[in-house]
Coordinates of C-alpha atoms in Angstrom, one line a residue:
Chain A
M1 CA 204.9 142.9 83.4
L2 CA 203.7 143.8 87.0
P3 CA 202.8 140.8 89.1
A4 CA 199.3 140.4 90.3
V5 CA 198.8 142.0 93.6
R6 CA 198.0 139.2 95.9
P7 CA 194.8 139.9 97.8
A8 CA 195.3 140.7 101.3
A9 CA 192.9 138.0 102.7
L10 CA 194.8 137.5 105.8
A11 CA 194.7 141.1 106.9
D12 CA 191.6 142.5 108.4
P13 CA 191.2 146.0 106.9
D14 CA 189.3 147.0 110.1
E15 CA 192.2 146.1 112.3
L16 CA 195.7 147.5 112.8
D17 CA 198.4 145.5 110.8
A18 CA 200.9 143.5 112.5
P19 CA 204.0 145.7 111.6
T20 CA 202.2 149.1 112.7
L21 CA 201.3 147.3 116.0
A22 CA 204.6 146.2 116.7
R23 CA 206.0 149.7 116.2
A24 CA 203.3 151.2 118.3
I25 CA 204.3 148.7 121.1
A26 CA 207.9 149.9 120.6
G27 CA 207.0 153.4 121.2
D28 CA 206.9 154.7 117.7
E29 CA 204.9 157.9 117.5
T30 CA 203.8 157.4 114.0
A31 CA 202.4 154.1 114.8
A32 CA 200.8 155.1 117.9
R33 CA 199.0 157.9 116.0
V34 CA 197.8 155.3 113.3
L35 CA 196.4 153.3 116.2
V36 CA 194.4 155.8 117.7
E37 CA 193.1 157.1 114.4
R38 CA 192.1 153.5 113.5
Y39 CA 190.1 152.9 116.7
Q40 CA 189.0 156.2 118.0
A41 CA 185.7 156.1 116.1
R42 CA 184.8 152.8 117.8
V43 CA 186.0 154.0 121.1
F44 CA 183.7 157.0 120.9
A45 CA 180.8 155.1 119.6
L46 CA 180.9 152.8 122.7
V47 CA 181.8 155.7 125.2
S48 CA 179.3 158.1 124.1
R49 CA 176.5 155.6 124.3
M50 CA 177.5 154.4 127.5
L51 CA 178.0 157.9 128.8
W52 CA 175.3 159.7 126.9
R53 CA 174.0 161.6 129.8
R54 CA 177.3 162.7 131.1
G55 CA 178.0 165.4 128.3
R56 CA 180.7 165.7 125.8
A57 CA 183.6 166.7 128.1
T58 CA 183.2 163.3 130.1
I59 CA 183.0 161.3 127.1
E60 CA 186.2 162.8 125.5
D61 CA 187.9 162.5 128.9
V62 CA 187.1 158.7 129.2
A63 CA 188.0 158.2 125.6
Q64 CA 191.2 159.8 126.0
D65 CA 191.9 157.8 129.1
T66 CA 191.0 154.6 127.4
F67 CA 193.8 155.1 125.0
L68 CA 196.3 156.0 127.6
R69 CA 195.5 152.9 129.2
V70 CA 195.8 150.9 125.8
F71 CA 199.3 152.4 125.4
A72 CA 200.2 151.5 129.2
H73 CA 199.5 147.7 128.6
L74 CA 199.8 147.5 124.7
A75 CA 202.9 145.4 125.4
R76 CA 200.8 142.7 127.0
F77 CA 198.5 142.3 124.0
D78 CA 199.3 139.2 122.3
P79 CA 197.4 138.6 119.0
R80 CA 197.8 134.9 119.3
D81 CA 195.8 135.1 122.5
E82 CA 193.4 137.7 122.1
A83 CA 190.8 137.6 119.2
K84 CA 191.1 141.2 117.9
L85 CA 192.9 144.2 119.0
S86 CA 189.4 146.1 118.6
T87 CA 188.0 143.8 121.0
W88 CA 190.7 144.3 123.5
I89 CA 190.4 148.0 123.2
L90 CA 186.8 147.9 123.5
T91 CA 187.0 146.0 126.8
I92 CA 189.5 148.7 128.1
A93 CA 186.8 151.4 127.1
S94 CA 183.8 149.7 128.4
R95 CA 185.5 149.0 132.1
R96 CA 186.5 152.7 131.9
A97 CA 183.0 153.8 131.2
I98 CA 181.4 151.4 133.8
D99 CA 183.7 153.1 136.4
E100 CA 182.6 156.4 135.3
L101 CA 178.9 155.3 135.5
R102 CA 179.4 154.2 139.0
K103 CA 180.6 157.8 140.2
K104 CA 177.9 160.3 141.1
R105 CA 177.8 162.9 138.5
P106 CA 175.2 165.3 137.5
V107 CA 173.1 164.0 134.6
V108 CA 172.9 166.3 131.6
D109 CA 170.5 166.1 128.7
A110 CA 173.1 165.3 126.1
T111 CA 170.8 164.3 123.1
G112 CA 170.8 167.8 121.6
E113 CA 174.5 168.3 122.4
L114 CA 175.7 165.2 120.9
E115 CA 173.5 164.9 118.0
I116 CA 175.0 164.5 114.5
A117 CA 174.6 167.7 112.3
G118 CA 173.5 166.7 108.9
I119 CA 170.8 167.0 106.2
E120 CA 167.6 165.6 107.6
R121 CA 164.1 166.4 107.5
A122 CA 162.7 168.0 110.6
D123 CA 160.2 165.2 111.1
T124 CA 163.0 162.5 110.6
R125 CA 165.0 164.4 113.1
A126 CA 162.2 164.4 115.7
K127 CA 161.8 160.7 115.4
R128 CA 165.3 160.1 115.7
R129 CA 165.2 162.0 119.0
E130 CA 162.3 160.2 120.2
L131 CA 164.0 157.0 119.4
I132 CA 167.2 157.9 120.9
D133 CA 165.4 159.0 124.2
A134 CA 163.5 155.7 124.3
I135 CA 166.6 153.6 123.7
E136 CA 168.6 155.7 126.2
R137 CA 165.9 155.5 128.9
A138 CA 165.7 151.7 128.5
L139 CA 169.4 151.3 129.0
A140 CA 169.5 154.0 131.7
D141 CA 167.4 151.6 134.0
L142 CA 170.1 149.0 133.6
S143 CA 173.2 148.4 135.4
P144 CA 176.4 149.7 133.9
E145 CA 177.6 146.2 133.2
L146 CA 174.2 145.3 131.7
R147 CA 174.4 148.5 129.4
A148 CA 177.8 147.6 128.3
A149 CA 177.0 144.1 127.5
F150 CA 174.1 145.3 125.3
L151 CA 176.3 147.9 123.5
L152 CA 179.1 145.6 122.8
R153 CA 176.7 143.0 121.6
E154 CA 174.2 145.0 119.4
Y155 CA 176.4 147.9 118.3
H156 CA 179.9 146.5 118.0
G157 CA 179.2 142.9 117.1
L158 CA 180.9 141.2 119.9
D159 CA 179.8 137.5 120.2
Y160 CA 178.6 136.3 123.7
A161 CA 181.9 134.8 124.5
E162 CA 183.7 138.0 124.0
V163 CA 181.2 140.0 125.9
A164 CA 181.6 137.8 128.7
K165 CA 185.5 138.1 128.7
A166 CA 185.3 141.8 128.2
L167 CA 183.1 142.2 131.3
D168 CA 184.5 139.4 133.3
I169 CA 181.3 137.8 133.8
E170 CA 180.0 134.1 133.1
L171 CA 178.7 133.4 129.6
N172 CA 175.2 132.3 131.0
T173 CA 175.2 135.7 132.8
V174 CA 175.8 137.5 129.7
K175 CA 173.0 135.6 127.8
S176 CA 170.5 136.3 130.5
R177 CA 171.4 139.8 131.1
L178 CA 171.2 140.6 127.3
S179 CA 167.8 138.9 127.2
R180 CA 166.6 141.5 130.0
A181 CA 168.3 144.3 128.1
R182 CA 166.4 143.3 124.9
T183 CA 163.2 143.0 126.8
A184 CA 163.4 146.3 128.4
L185 CA 164.3 147.9 124.8
R186 CA 161.4 146.3 123.3
E187 CA 159.0 147.8 125.8
A188 CA 160.5 151.1 125.2
L189 CA 160.3 150.8 121.4
A190 CA 156.7 149.7 121.8
E191 CA 156.0 152.9 123.7
V192 CA 157.4 155.0 120.9
H193 CA 155.4 153.1 118.3
D194 CA 152.2 153.3 120.3
E195 CA 152.3 157.0 120.5
Chain B
M1 CA 161.5 132.0 119.7
S2 CA 165.0 133.5 119.0
D3 CA 165.7 136.4 121.7
E4 CA 167.9 138.1 119.0
L5 CA 166.7 141.7 117.8
T6 CA 164.5 141.6 114.8
S7 CA 165.5 143.6 111.7
S8 CA 163.0 146.4 112.4
E9 CA 164.4 146.6 116.0
R10 CA 167.9 146.6 114.7
R11 CA 166.9 149.5 112.3
A12 CA 165.3 151.3 115.2
I13 CA 168.5 151.2 117.5
E14 CA 170.7 152.4 114.6
A15 CA 168.8 155.7 114.9
W16 CA 171.1 156.4 117.9
L17 CA 174.2 157.9 116.1
P18 CA 177.2 157.9 118.2
M19 CA 179.3 161.0 118.9
P20 CA 182.3 161.2 116.4
P21 CA 185.7 161.8 117.7
P22 CA 186.6 165.6 117.7
A23 CA 189.1 166.8 115.4
G24 CA 192.7 166.5 116.6
F25 CA 191.7 163.9 119.1
A26 CA 194.8 161.6 118.3
D27 CA 197.0 164.7 118.8
R28 CA 195.6 165.1 122.2
V29 CA 196.0 161.7 123.1
L30 CA 199.7 161.6 122.1
A31 CA 200.3 164.7 123.9
A32 CA 198.8 163.4 127.1
R33 CA 200.8 160.3 126.6
E34 CA 204.0 162.3 126.4
A35 CA 203.1 164.4 129.4
A36 CA 202.8 161.3 131.6
P37 CA 205.3 158.8 130.2
L38 CA 204.1 155.1 130.8
P39 CA 206.5 152.7 132.3
S40 CA 205.7 149.8 129.9
R41 CA 206.9 152.2 127.0
P42 CA 210.5 151.4 126.0
R43 CA 211.1 155.1 125.2
R44 CA 214.8 155.3 126.0
R45 CA 216.0 152.6 124.0
V46 CA 214.1 153.6 121.1
A47 CA 215.2 157.0 121.3
A48 CA 219.0 155.8 121.7
A49 CA 218.6 153.5 118.7
A50 CA 217.0 156.2 116.7
I51 CA 219.7 158.9 117.6
G52 CA 222.5 156.2 116.6
A53 CA 220.6 155.7 113.4
A54 CA 220.5 159.4 112.8
V55 CA 224.3 159.9 113.6
A56 CA 225.3 156.8 111.4
A57 CA 223.1 158.3 108.5
A58 CA 224.6 161.8 108.9
A59 CA 221.4 163.2 108.0
V60 CA 219.4 166.0 109.2
A61 CA 218.9 166.8 112.8
V62 CA 215.6 168.8 113.2
V63 CA 214.3 170.6 116.2
V64 CA 210.9 172.1 116.1
V65 CA 210.1 175.1 118.2
M66 CA 206.6 176.4 118.4
R67 CA 206.3 180.1 117.8
P68 CA 203.4 181.7 119.6
G69 CA 201.0 183.2 116.7
P70 CA 199.9 186.8 117.0
A71 CA 196.4 185.7 118.1
R72 CA 197.6 183.6 120.9
A73 CA 197.6 184.8 124.3
P74 CA 201.1 185.4 125.8
Q75 CA 202.6 182.0 126.9
A76 CA 205.8 180.3 127.8
V77 CA 207.6 179.2 124.8
E78 CA 207.2 175.3 124.3
P79 CA 210.3 173.9 122.6
L80 CA 209.6 170.6 121.2
A81 CA 212.0 167.9 120.4
L82 CA 210.8 166.1 117.6
G83 CA 208.9 162.9 119.2
G84 CA 209.7 164.2 122.6
A85 CA 207.7 165.5 125.3
P86 CA 206.4 169.3 125.1
V87 CA 208.8 171.3 127.6
T88 CA 207.6 174.3 129.2
T89 CA 210.3 176.7 130.3
D90 CA 209.9 179.8 132.3
A91 CA 213.4 181.0 131.1
G92 CA 212.0 182.3 127.9
P93 CA 212.7 180.9 124.3
A94 CA 215.2 178.2 124.5
P95 CA 218.1 178.4 122.1
I96 CA 217.5 176.0 119.3
A97 CA 220.9 174.5 119.4
D98 CA 220.3 173.7 123.3
A99 CA 217.4 171.3 122.4
P100 CA 218.2 167.6 122.5
P101 CA 218.8 166.0 119.3
A102 CA 215.9 164.7 117.3
R103 CA 215.1 161.0 117.7
R104 CA 215.0 160.3 113.8
P105 CA 215.5 162.9 111.2
L106 CA 212.3 164.0 110.1
A107 CA 213.3 165.4 106.4
P108 CA 214.8 162.4 104.9
T109 CA 217.8 162.6 102.7
T110 CA 216.9 159.3 100.9
A111 CA 213.5 160.4 99.5
D112 CA 210.9 163.2 99.7
L113 CA 208.6 161.4 102.3
R114 CA 209.3 158.4 104.6
V115 CA 206.4 156.6 106.2
P116 CA 205.9 153.3 107.8
A117 CA 204.7 150.5 105.7
G118 CA 200.9 150.2 105.9
D119 CA 200.6 154.1 105.9
G120 CA 198.5 155.8 103.2
G121 CA 196.8 158.9 102.3
T122 CA 197.1 161.8 100.0
I123 CA 200.3 163.4 98.9
H124 CA 200.1 167.1 97.9
D125 CA 203.4 167.8 95.8
P126 CA 204.1 170.8 93.9
R127 CA 206.1 168.7 91.4
G128 CA 203.8 165.8 91.1
R129 CA 206.5 163.2 91.2
V130 CA 207.3 161.8 94.7
S131 CA 210.0 159.7 95.9
L132 CA 208.3 157.7 98.7
E133 CA 210.5 155.7 101.2
L134 CA 208.3 152.7 102.6
E135 CA 209.8 151.5 105.9
Y136 CA 209.6 148.1 107.6
A137 CA 212.8 147.8 109.4
G138 CA 213.0 144.8 111.8
Q139 CA 209.9 143.1 110.2
C140 CA 211.5 141.2 107.5
P141 CA 215.1 139.7 108.2
N142 CA 215.6 138.8 104.6
G143 CA 214.1 141.9 103.2
A144 CA 210.8 142.4 101.4
V145 CA 209.4 142.9 98.2
V146 CA 206.9 145.7 97.4
E147 CA 204.5 145.3 94.6
V148 CA 202.7 148.5 93.4
S149 CA 199.3 148.7 91.7
P150 CA 198.8 151.6 89.7
G151 CA 195.5 153.3 89.0
A152 CA 194.0 153.5 85.6
K153 CA 196.2 155.0 82.8
L154 CA 199.4 154.7 84.9
A155 CA 202.4 152.9 83.7
P156 CA 203.0 149.8 86.0
L157 CA 206.0 149.9 88.3
P158 CA 208.0 146.6 88.5
P159 CA 208.3 145.1 92.0
V160 CA 211.0 146.8 94.3
R161 CA 213.0 144.7 96.9
G162 CA 214.8 146.2 100.0
R163 CA 216.1 145.1 103.3
D164 CA 214.6 147.6 105.7
S165 CA 212.8 149.8 103.2
V166 CA 212.2 150.6 99.5
I167 CA 211.8 153.9 97.6
L168 CA 209.0 154.3 95.2
E169 CA 208.9 157.0 92.5
L170 CA 205.2 157.8 92.0
D171 CA 203.7 160.1 89.4
T172 CA 200.4 161.7 90.1
G173 CA 197.6 159.3 90.3
R174 CA 196.5 156.5 92.8
W175 CA 198.8 153.8 93.9
A176 CA 198.1 150.7 96.1
Y177 CA 201.0 148.8 97.4
T178 CA 201.5 145.5 99.5
V179 CA 204.7 144.6 101.3
E180 CA 205.7 141.1 101.7
C181 CA 208.7 139.6 103.5
E182 CA 210.9 137.5 101.2
T183 CA 210.6 134.1 102.6
T184 CA 210.1 130.5 101.4
P185 CA 207.5 129.5 101.0
P186 CA 206.1 133.2 100.3
S187 CA 204.9 134.9 103.6
P188 CA 201.4 136.5 104.0
V189 CA 201.2 140.3 103.2
L190 CA 202.8 142.2 105.8
A191 CA 201.4 145.5 105.1
Q192 CA 199.3 147.2 102.4
G193 CA 198.2 150.9 101.9
E194 CA 197.2 153.3 99.1
F195 CA 198.5 156.7 98.3
L196 CA 197.0 159.4 95.9
V197 CA 199.6 161.8 94.6
V198 CA 198.4 165.1 93.4
R199 CA 200.0 167.9 91.8
D200 CA 199.2 170.7 94.2
A201 CA 201.4 173.5 95.7
A202 CA 198.8 174.1 98.4
D203 CA 199.8 177.8 98.3
R204 CA 196.3 179.5 97.3
P205 CA 195.2 181.4 100.3
L206 CA 192.2 180.3 102.1
P207 CA 189.2 182.4 103.0
A208 CA 189.6 184.0 106.4
V209 CA 186.0 185.1 106.9
A210 CA 182.5 183.4 105.7
A211 CA 181.4 184.5 102.3
T212 CA 178.3 186.2 101.4
K213 CA 176.0 184.7 98.7
T214 CA 173.2 186.4 97.1
I215 CA 170.1 184.6 95.8
D216 CA 166.7 185.7 94.6
A217 CA 163.5 184.5 96.2
D218 CA 162.1 183.2 92.9
G219 CA 161.1 179.6 93.7
R220 CA 164.1 177.9 92.2
T221 CA 166.7 175.8 94.0
Y222 CA 170.2 176.9 94.9
R223 CA 172.9 174.8 95.9
I224 CA 175.7 176.7 97.8
S225 CA 178.8 175.1 98.9
Y226 CA 181.2 176.8 101.1
Q227 CA 184.8 176.3 101.7
R228 CA 185.4 177.5 105.3
T229 CA 182.4 178.3 107.2
P230 CA 178.7 178.7 106.5
P231 CA 178.1 181.6 104.6
S232 CA 175.8 184.5 105.0
L233 CA 172.9 184.8 102.6
R234 CA 171.5 188.0 101.1
V235 CA 168.0 187.2 99.7
R236 CA 166.2 189.4 97.2
G237 CA 162.6 189.3 96.7
Q238 CA 160.1 191.5 94.6
R239 CA 158.8 194.9 95.8
T240 CA 155.4 195.2 96.8
N241 CA 153.1 198.1 97.9
D242 CA 153.5 196.6 101.6
P243 CA 155.7 198.7 104.0
T244 CA 157.4 195.7 105.6
Y245 CA 158.6 192.4 104.3
R246 CA 159.1 189.1 106.0
L247 CA 161.1 186.1 105.1
R248 CA 160.5 182.8 106.6
V249 CA 163.5 180.3 106.6
S250 CA 162.5 176.7 107.7
G251 CA 164.9 173.7 107.9
N252 CA 166.6 171.4 110.1
G253 CA 163.6 171.4 112.4
V254 CA 163.4 175.1 113.1
E255 CA 161.9 178.1 111.3
Q256 CA 163.2 181.6 111.5
I257 CA 161.6 184.8 110.6
Y258 CA 163.5 188.0 109.3
D259 CA 161.7 191.2 109.1
A260 CA 162.9 194.1 106.7
Q261 CA 161.7 197.5 105.4
G262 CA 162.8 196.5 101.9
P263 CA 162.5 193.4 99.7
T264 CA 166.1 192.2 100.7
F265 CA 167.1 190.2 103.6
V266 CA 170.4 189.2 105.2
V267 CA 170.8 185.9 106.9
P268 CA 173.9 186.0 109.0
A269 CA 176.8 183.6 108.6
F270 CA 176.7 180.3 110.7
T271 CA 172.9 180.7 110.8
L272 CA 172.3 178.1 108.0
R273 CA 174.8 175.2 108.5
E274 CA 174.8 172.2 106.2
G275 CA 171.3 171.3 105.4
T276 CA 168.4 172.1 103.1
Y277 CA 166.2 175.1 103.9
A278 CA 163.0 176.4 102.5
L279 CA 162.6 180.2 102.0
R280 CA 159.3 181.9 101.6
M281 CA 158.7 185.5 101.5
D282 CA 155.2 186.6 102.7
D283 CA 154.4 188.6 99.7
G284 CA 150.8 187.7 99.1
P285 CA 149.0 184.8 97.5
G286 CA 151.2 182.5 95.4
A287 CA 154.4 183.2 97.4
K288 CA 157.0 181.0 96.0
V289 CA 159.1 178.6 98.1
T290 CA 162.9 178.7 97.4
T291 CA 165.0 175.9 98.3
V292 CA 168.6 176.4 99.4
V293 CA 171.0 173.4 99.8
I294 CA 174.1 174.5 101.8
E295 CA 176.9 172.0 102.0
R296 CA 180.7 172.0 102.6
D297 CA 183.0 171.7 99.5
W298 CA 185.4 169.1 100.4
T299 CA 187.2 169.5 97.0
A300 CA 188.1 173.0 97.7
P301 CA 191.6 173.7 99.3
Q302 CA 191.5 172.9 103.0
V303 CA 195.3 173.8 103.8
S304 CA 197.3 176.4 102.6
L305 CA 201.0 176.7 102.9
R306 CA 202.6 180.4 103.1
S307 CA 206.2 179.1 104.0
P308 CA 208.3 177.7 102.9
G309 CA 207.4 178.7 99.4
V310 CA 207.7 176.1 96.5
D311 CA 211.5 175.7 95.8
E312 CA 212.4 178.3 98.4
S313 CA 216.1 177.9 99.5
W314 CA 216.6 176.5 103.0
G315 CA 219.3 177.7 105.1
G316 CA 219.4 176.6 108.8
E317 CA 216.3 178.0 110.2
L318 CA 213.1 177.1 108.4
V319 CA 209.8 178.6 109.0
V320 CA 206.6 176.7 108.4
E321 CA 203.6 178.9 108.2
G322 CA 200.1 177.8 106.8
M323 CA 196.4 177.7 107.4
A324 CA 194.1 174.9 107.8
L325 CA 190.3 174.9 107.8
P326 CA 188.2 173.9 110.7
G327 CA 188.5 170.2 111.7
W328 CA 192.1 169.9 110.3
S329 CA 195.2 169.4 112.5
A330 CA 198.9 169.8 111.3
S331 CA 201.7 168.1 112.6
I332 CA 205.5 167.5 111.6
D333 CA 206.9 164.1 112.4
G334 CA 204.2 163.3 114.9
V335 CA 204.7 166.8 116.7
E336 CA 201.4 168.7 116.6
V337 CA 201.7 172.2 115.5
P338 CA 198.9 174.0 117.4
K339 CA 196.7 176.2 115.3
D340 CA 195.5 179.7 116.3
S341 CA 191.7 180.5 116.5
D342 CA 191.9 181.7 113.0
G343 CA 193.4 178.4 111.8
T344 CA 196.9 179.7 111.2
F345 CA 199.8 177.7 112.5
S346 CA 203.5 178.1 112.5
A347 CA 206.6 176.2 113.5
R348 CA 210.4 177.1 113.4
L349 CA 212.6 174.2 112.3
L350 CA 216.3 173.9 112.2
V351 CA 217.2 171.8 109.1
Q352 CA 220.7 170.8 108.3
P353 CA 221.6 170.4 104.7
G354 CA 220.7 167.3 102.8
A355 CA 217.1 167.1 103.4
K356 CA 215.2 166.2 100.2
A357 CA 211.7 167.6 101.2
L358 CA 209.8 168.4 104.3
A359 CA 206.4 166.9 104.9
I360 CA 203.5 168.6 106.8
R361 CA 201.2 166.0 108.0
V362 CA 197.6 167.3 108.1
V363 CA 194.7 165.1 109.2
H364 CA 190.8 165.4 109.2
Y365 CA 188.8 162.7 111.2
T366 CA 186.6 162.0 108.1
R367 CA 188.7 163.3 105.4
G368 CA 191.8 161.2 106.3
V369 CA 195.5 161.8 106.1
H370 CA 197.1 164.5 103.7
Y371 CA 201.0 165.1 103.2
Y372 CA 201.9 168.5 102.0
L373 CA 205.5 168.6 100.5
R374 CA 208.2 171.4 100.1
R375 CA 211.4 170.8 98.6
P376 CA 214.4 173.1 99.1
G377 CA 215.4 175.3 96.2
P378 CA 218.9 175.4 94.7

């Protein structure tokens, strides 16, 4: 009789398992591919929102560079010290995106370029665009660090301590910055709803 | 008052969908990584160990040489040692025999397909019964036990034990597995995954061009699925006494107008992508609105292998040729096989005797990992 399969309560399905991580650190190509495929959506989610007005090419370049940096420093990642590999990777991605935001680059209207194709009513799509514009405008007025703090907290679920560590800032600073970001967001959303 | 976002504010910010990774992004990253080796990566040690293992096992040594397809612009040949960095040479095609030995035999002699523990995906096998080797070398000093949980209507498998790997014989169906190191007390799960084995030779040709679908503007709802690219539509209406005819197509936030001398219209391919569209002919009062739903058919074949054929004999050089629909990227043992603009790909392999099967790994960023198997004939 087949023994009952033990539920993998200890393994986080969203994270890379320990053996694959070990093989990726050792230079195994297959494991490296698994790592990229496991985390690429989250990296793109963060980087694309950070660099929304820099266009698709810049976003792809920064995402790629993020993973190159991940592999360059992967041997230093210690699961016993770090909370999650995803948090560590998002830290690298946010810092790389902040660097990119500090560079003077032409701004492009990326809303149409980056919009997700799909079945959607025209009025729903228009409303979505309006909301995206409002959120993006609100965040565009913030510093790159503040923008990153907001995205890591609200879209990626990092707690305050993780955001503080990712951006190398004080915990209280994170809280105050996020409060300012939320205020800016609420004002932007109110403008949309008032229209 | 809490400063956190309310549920309605959270719903509002979720309207901002992120950009998904482009197809083949992982391949791009790995190629860039190979092009600029990083100092912290212990490549030489791994390569030496792998080569030693290859020699000890006296298995296959495989070299992939990319062959430029007919549609590709002339370029220097790029010999690829499996797992190694692409090498561009100005001296023309490099003899296969001169290429460095592979880091690890890609086509295993012990099983049809060898994957690291924790891997998963769909295995397309012409025979429908796969011997799958799960590897966890160096992870369990005393070996490991692999428990396999079959899907419905499948006979259970007994647990399998092995020091560095185990071989599972899987029939068509869905199989979940867990790997646990043999320790006292029992250790937590080392790795887990799931494979779906399907009987599929993947030799049906894929459409090279967009299809044309004919519908009547009769007020009904048409659901059109496409395999490769959004189809062109031929829309037929009722003939009237008017000298000209007009068709309005609205959907995805835009309206398009087509004029014709007769009651038949052609909406070109790619014009209507995935979505729902309302079609209305201006043919007087009571004009009917016809609904067209266009969607991609993910159940249709996405990959076709032309070479090697099923049970084709392998002798020395093996040519892998196939086609993959847009969004899919193919690789053999981690080496990307580039696609031409029409989706075709080709690679030349040197396979020594003893290989049980060759696996072409094809990946789509939303459809996951698929392995396509070919076994050598007698």
